[in-house]
PDB file of C-alpha atoms in Angstrom:
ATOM      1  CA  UNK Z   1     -18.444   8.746 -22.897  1.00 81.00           C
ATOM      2  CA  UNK Z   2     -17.018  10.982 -20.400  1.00 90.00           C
ATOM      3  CA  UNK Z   3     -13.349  10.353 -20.858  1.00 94.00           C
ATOM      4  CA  UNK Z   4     -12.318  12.721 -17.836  1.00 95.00           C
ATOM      5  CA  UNK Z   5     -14.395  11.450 -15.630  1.00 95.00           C
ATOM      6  CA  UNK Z   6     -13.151   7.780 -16.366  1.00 96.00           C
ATOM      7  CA  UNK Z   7      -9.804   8.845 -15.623  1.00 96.00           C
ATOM      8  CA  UNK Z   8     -10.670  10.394 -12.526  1.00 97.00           C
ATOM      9  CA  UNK Z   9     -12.487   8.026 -11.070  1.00 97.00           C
ATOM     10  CA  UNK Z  10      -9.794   5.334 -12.129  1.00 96.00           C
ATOM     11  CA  UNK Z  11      -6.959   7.206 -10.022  1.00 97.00           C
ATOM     12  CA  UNK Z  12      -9.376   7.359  -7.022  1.00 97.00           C
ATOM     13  CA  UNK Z  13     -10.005   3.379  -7.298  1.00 96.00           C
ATOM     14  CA  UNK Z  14      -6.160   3.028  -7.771  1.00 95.00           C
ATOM     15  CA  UNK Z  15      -4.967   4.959  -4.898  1.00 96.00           C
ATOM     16  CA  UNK Z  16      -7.685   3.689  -2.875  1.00 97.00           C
ATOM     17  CA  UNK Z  17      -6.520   0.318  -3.681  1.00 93.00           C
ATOM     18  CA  UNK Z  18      -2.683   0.605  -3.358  1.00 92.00           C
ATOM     19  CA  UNK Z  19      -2.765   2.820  -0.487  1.00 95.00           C
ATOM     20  CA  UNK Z  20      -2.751  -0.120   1.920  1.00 93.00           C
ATOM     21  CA  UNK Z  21      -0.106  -2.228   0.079  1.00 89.00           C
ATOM     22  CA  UNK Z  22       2.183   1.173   0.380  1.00 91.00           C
ATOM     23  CA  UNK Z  23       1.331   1.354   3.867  1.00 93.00           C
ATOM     24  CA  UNK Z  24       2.430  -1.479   4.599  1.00 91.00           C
ATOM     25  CA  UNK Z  25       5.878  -1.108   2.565  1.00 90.00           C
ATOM     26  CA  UNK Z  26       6.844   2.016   4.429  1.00 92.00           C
ATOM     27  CA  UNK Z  27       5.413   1.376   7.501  1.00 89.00           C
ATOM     28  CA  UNK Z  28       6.402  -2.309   8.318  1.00 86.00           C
ATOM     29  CA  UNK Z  29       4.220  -3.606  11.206  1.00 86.00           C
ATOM     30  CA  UNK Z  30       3.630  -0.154  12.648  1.00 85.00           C
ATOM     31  CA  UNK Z  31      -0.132   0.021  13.707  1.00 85.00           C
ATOM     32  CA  UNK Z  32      -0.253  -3.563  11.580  1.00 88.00           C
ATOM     33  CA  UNK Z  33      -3.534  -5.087  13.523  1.00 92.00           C
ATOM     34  CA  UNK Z  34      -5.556  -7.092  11.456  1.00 93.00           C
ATOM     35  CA  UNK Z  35      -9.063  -5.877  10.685  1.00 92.00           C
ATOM     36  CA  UNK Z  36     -10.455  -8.893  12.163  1.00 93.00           C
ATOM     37  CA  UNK Z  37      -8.609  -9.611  15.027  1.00 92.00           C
ATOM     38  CA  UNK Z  38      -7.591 -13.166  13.943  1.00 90.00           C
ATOM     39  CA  UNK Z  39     -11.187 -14.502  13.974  1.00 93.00           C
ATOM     40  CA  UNK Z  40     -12.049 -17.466  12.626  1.00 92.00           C
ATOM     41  CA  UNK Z  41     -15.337 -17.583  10.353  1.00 93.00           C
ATOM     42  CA  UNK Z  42     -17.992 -21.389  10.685  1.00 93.00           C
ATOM     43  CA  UNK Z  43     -15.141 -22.865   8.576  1.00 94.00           C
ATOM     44  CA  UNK Z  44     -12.387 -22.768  10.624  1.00 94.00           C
ATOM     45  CA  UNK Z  45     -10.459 -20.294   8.767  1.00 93.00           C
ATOM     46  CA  UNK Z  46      -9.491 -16.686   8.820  1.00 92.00           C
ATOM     47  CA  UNK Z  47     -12.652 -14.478   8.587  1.00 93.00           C
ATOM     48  CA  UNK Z  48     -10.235 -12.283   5.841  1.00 93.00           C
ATOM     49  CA  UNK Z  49      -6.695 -13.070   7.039  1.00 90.00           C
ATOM     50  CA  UNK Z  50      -3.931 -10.707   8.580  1.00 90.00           C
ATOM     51  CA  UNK Z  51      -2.703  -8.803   5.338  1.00 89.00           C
ATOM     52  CA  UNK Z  52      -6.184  -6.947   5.924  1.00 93.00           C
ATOM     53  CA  UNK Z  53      -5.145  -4.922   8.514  1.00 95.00           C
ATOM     54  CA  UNK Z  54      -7.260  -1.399  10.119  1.00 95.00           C
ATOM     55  CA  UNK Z  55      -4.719   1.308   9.291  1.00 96.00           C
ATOM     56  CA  UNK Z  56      -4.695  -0.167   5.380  1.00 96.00           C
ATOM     57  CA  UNK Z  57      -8.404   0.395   5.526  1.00 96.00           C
ATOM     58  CA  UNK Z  58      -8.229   4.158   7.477  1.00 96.00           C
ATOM     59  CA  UNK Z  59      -5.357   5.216   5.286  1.00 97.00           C
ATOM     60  CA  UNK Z  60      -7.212   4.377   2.096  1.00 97.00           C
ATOM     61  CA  UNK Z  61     -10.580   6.159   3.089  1.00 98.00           C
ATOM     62  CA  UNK Z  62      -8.505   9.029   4.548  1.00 98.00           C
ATOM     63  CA  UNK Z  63      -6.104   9.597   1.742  1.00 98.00           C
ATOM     64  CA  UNK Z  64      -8.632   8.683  -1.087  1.00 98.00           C
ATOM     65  CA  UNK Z  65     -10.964  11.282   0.100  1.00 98.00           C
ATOM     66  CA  UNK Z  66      -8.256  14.176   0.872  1.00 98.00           C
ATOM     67  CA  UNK Z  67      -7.214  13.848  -2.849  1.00 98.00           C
ATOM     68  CA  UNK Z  68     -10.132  13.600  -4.517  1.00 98.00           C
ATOM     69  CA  UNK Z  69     -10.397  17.763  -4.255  1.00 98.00           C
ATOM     70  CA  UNK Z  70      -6.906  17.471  -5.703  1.00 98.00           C
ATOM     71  CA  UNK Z  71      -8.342  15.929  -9.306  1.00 97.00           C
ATOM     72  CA  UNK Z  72     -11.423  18.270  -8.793  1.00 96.00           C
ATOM     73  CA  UNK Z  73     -13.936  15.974  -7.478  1.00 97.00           C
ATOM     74  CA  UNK Z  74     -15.919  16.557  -4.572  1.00 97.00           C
ATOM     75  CA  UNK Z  75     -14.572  14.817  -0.861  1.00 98.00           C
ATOM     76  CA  UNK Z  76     -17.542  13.103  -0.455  1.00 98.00           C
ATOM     77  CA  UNK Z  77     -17.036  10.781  -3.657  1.00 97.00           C
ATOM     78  CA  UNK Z  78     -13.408  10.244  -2.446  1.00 98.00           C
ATOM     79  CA  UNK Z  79     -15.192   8.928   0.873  1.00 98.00           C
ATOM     80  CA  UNK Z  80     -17.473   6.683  -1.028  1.00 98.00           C
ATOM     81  CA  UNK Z  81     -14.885   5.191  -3.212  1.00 98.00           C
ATOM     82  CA  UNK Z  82     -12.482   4.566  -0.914  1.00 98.00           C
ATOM     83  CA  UNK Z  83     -15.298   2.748   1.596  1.00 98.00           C
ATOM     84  CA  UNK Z  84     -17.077   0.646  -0.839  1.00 97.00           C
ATOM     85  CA  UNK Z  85     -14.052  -0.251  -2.615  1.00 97.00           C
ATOM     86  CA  UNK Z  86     -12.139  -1.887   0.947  1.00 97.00           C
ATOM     87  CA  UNK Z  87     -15.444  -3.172   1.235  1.00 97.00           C
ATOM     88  CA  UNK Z  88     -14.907  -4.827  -1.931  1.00 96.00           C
ATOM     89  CA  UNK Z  89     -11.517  -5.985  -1.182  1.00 94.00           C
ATOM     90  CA  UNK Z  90     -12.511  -7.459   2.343  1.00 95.00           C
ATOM     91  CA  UNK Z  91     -15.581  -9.537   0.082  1.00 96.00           C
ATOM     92  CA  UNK Z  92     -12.871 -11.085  -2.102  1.00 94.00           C
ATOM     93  CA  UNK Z  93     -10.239 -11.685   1.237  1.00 93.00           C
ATOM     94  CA  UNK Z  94     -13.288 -13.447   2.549  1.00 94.00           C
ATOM     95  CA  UNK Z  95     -14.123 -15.512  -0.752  1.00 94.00           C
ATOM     96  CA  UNK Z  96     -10.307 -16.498  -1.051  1.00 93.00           C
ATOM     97  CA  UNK Z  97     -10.039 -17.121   2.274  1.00 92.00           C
ATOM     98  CA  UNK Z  98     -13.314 -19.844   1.690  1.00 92.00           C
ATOM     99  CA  UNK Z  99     -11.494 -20.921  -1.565  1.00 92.00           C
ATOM    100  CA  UNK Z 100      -8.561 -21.494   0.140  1.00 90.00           C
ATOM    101  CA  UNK Z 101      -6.306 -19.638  -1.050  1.00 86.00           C
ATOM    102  CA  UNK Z 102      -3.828 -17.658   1.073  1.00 79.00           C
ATOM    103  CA  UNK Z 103      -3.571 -14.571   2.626  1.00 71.00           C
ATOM    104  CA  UNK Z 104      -1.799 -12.279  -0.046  1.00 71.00           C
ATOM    105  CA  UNK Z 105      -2.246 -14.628  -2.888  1.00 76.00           C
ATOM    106  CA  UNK Z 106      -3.269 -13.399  -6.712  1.00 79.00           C
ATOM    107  CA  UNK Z 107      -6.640 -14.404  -8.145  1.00 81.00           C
ATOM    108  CA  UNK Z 108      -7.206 -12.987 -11.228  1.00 82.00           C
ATOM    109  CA  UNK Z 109     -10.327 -11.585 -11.443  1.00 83.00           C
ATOM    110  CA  UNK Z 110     -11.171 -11.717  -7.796  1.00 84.00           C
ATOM    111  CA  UNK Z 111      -8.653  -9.544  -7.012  1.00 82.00           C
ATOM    112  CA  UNK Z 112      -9.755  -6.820  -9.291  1.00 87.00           C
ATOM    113  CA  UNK Z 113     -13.748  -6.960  -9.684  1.00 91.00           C
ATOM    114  CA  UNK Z 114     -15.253  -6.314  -6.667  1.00 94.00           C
ATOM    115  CA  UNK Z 115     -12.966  -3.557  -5.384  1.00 92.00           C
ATOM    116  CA  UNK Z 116     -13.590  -1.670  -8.618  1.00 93.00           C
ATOM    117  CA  UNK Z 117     -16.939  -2.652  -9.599  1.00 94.00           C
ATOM    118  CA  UNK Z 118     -18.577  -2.127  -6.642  1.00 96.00           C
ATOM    119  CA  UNK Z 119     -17.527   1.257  -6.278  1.00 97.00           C
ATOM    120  CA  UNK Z 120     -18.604   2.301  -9.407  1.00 95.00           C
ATOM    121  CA  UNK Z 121     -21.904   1.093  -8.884  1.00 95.00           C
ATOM    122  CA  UNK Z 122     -22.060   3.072  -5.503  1.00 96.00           C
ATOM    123  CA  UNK Z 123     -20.710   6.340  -7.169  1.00 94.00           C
ATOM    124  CA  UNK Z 124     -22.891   5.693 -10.528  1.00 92.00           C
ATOM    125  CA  UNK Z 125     -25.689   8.373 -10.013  1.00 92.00           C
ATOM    126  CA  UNK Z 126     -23.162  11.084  -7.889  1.00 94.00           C
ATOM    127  CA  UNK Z 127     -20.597  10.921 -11.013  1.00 94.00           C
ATOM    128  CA  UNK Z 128     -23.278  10.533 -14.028  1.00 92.00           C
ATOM    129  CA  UNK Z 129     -21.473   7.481 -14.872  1.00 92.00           C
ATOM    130  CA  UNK Z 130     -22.919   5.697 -18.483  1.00 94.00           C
ATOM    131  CA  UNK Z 131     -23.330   1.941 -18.910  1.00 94.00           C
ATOM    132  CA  UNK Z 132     -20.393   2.140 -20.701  1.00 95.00           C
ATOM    133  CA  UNK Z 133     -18.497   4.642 -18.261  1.00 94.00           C
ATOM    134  CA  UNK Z 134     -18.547   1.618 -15.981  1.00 94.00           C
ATOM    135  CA  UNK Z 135     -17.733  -0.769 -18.134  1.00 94.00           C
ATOM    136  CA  UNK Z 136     -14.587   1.666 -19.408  1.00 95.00           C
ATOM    137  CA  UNK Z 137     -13.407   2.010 -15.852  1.00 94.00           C
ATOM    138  CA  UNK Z 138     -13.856  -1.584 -15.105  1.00 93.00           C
ATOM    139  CA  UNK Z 139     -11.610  -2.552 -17.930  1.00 94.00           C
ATOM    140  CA  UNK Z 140      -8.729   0.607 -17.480  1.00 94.00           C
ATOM    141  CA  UNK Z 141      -8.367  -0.889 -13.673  1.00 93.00           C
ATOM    142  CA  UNK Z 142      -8.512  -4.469 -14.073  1.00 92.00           C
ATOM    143  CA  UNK Z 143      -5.480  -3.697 -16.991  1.00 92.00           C
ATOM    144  CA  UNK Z 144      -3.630  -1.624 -14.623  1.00 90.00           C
ATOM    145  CA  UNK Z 145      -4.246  -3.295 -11.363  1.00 86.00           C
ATOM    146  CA  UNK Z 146      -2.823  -6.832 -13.584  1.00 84.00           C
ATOM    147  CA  UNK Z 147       0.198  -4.592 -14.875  1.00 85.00           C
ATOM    148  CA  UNK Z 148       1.133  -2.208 -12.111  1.00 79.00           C
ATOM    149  CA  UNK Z 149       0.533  -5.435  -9.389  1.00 74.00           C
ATOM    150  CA  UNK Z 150       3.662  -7.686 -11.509  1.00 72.00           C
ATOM    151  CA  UNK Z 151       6.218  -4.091 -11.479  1.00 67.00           C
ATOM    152  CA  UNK Z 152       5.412  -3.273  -7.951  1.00 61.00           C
ATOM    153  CA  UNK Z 153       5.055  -7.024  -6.084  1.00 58.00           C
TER     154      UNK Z 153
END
């Protein structure tokens, strides 16, 4: 198991995942547009809903990939985290947003899965990541997402 690596790669998923919720503490509605404009999917309802907004999306792939020289991993994997793991957040919005649940709202599992796992799938081969690497990270996130998610909201 590379123990290191875990923990590297879980501070990249974390600040690619909180960066938009600090955004949007310090910034308030400045540059608050929501990614998809307010459209509406077949259902009738929000295609991800207005608390997924562009600059949460460009400040998380911009700051995620700056830092990741910081912790001594290469740019690029910063890039890819930070991409594929809004892409994984936007996937659940859209699910919840089918599920009905509101914009904002916890869903346990939902809420943590995708915008991890996905991710680590993506950066599996570029980071040598084990079976059990994954699995490691998977569980250290969804933990700390649950924990650091009830202090901070």
């Amino acid at each position: 198991m590379h123990f290191t690596l875990i923990l590297q790669f879980v501070a990249l998923l974390t600040l690619a995942n909180g960066t938009p919720a600090i955004a949007k503490k310090l910034l308030g509605p400045f540059l608050n547009q929501p990614l998809d404009g307010g459209a509406l999917f077949l259902d009738e309802r929000p295609l991800f809903g207005p608390s997924k907004t562009i600059r949460g999306i460009v400040l998380s792939i911009l700051i995620t990939t700056g830092f990741a020289p910081v912790i001594a991993l290469d740019w690029k994997i910063g890039l890819v985290v930070a991409s594929v793991a809004m892409a994984g957040d936007l996937f659940s919005s859209f699910l919840k947003r089918r599920l009905r649940f509101q914009p904002s709202s916890r869903a346990t599992g939902l809420d943590q899965i995708p915008e991890s796992l996905f991710p680590a799938l993506a950066c599996r081969s570029m980071l040598d990541l084990s079976a059990i690497d994954t699995v490691a990270a998977q569980v250290i996130f969804f933990v700390g997402e649950i924990v650091l998610s009830r202090l901070l909201f």
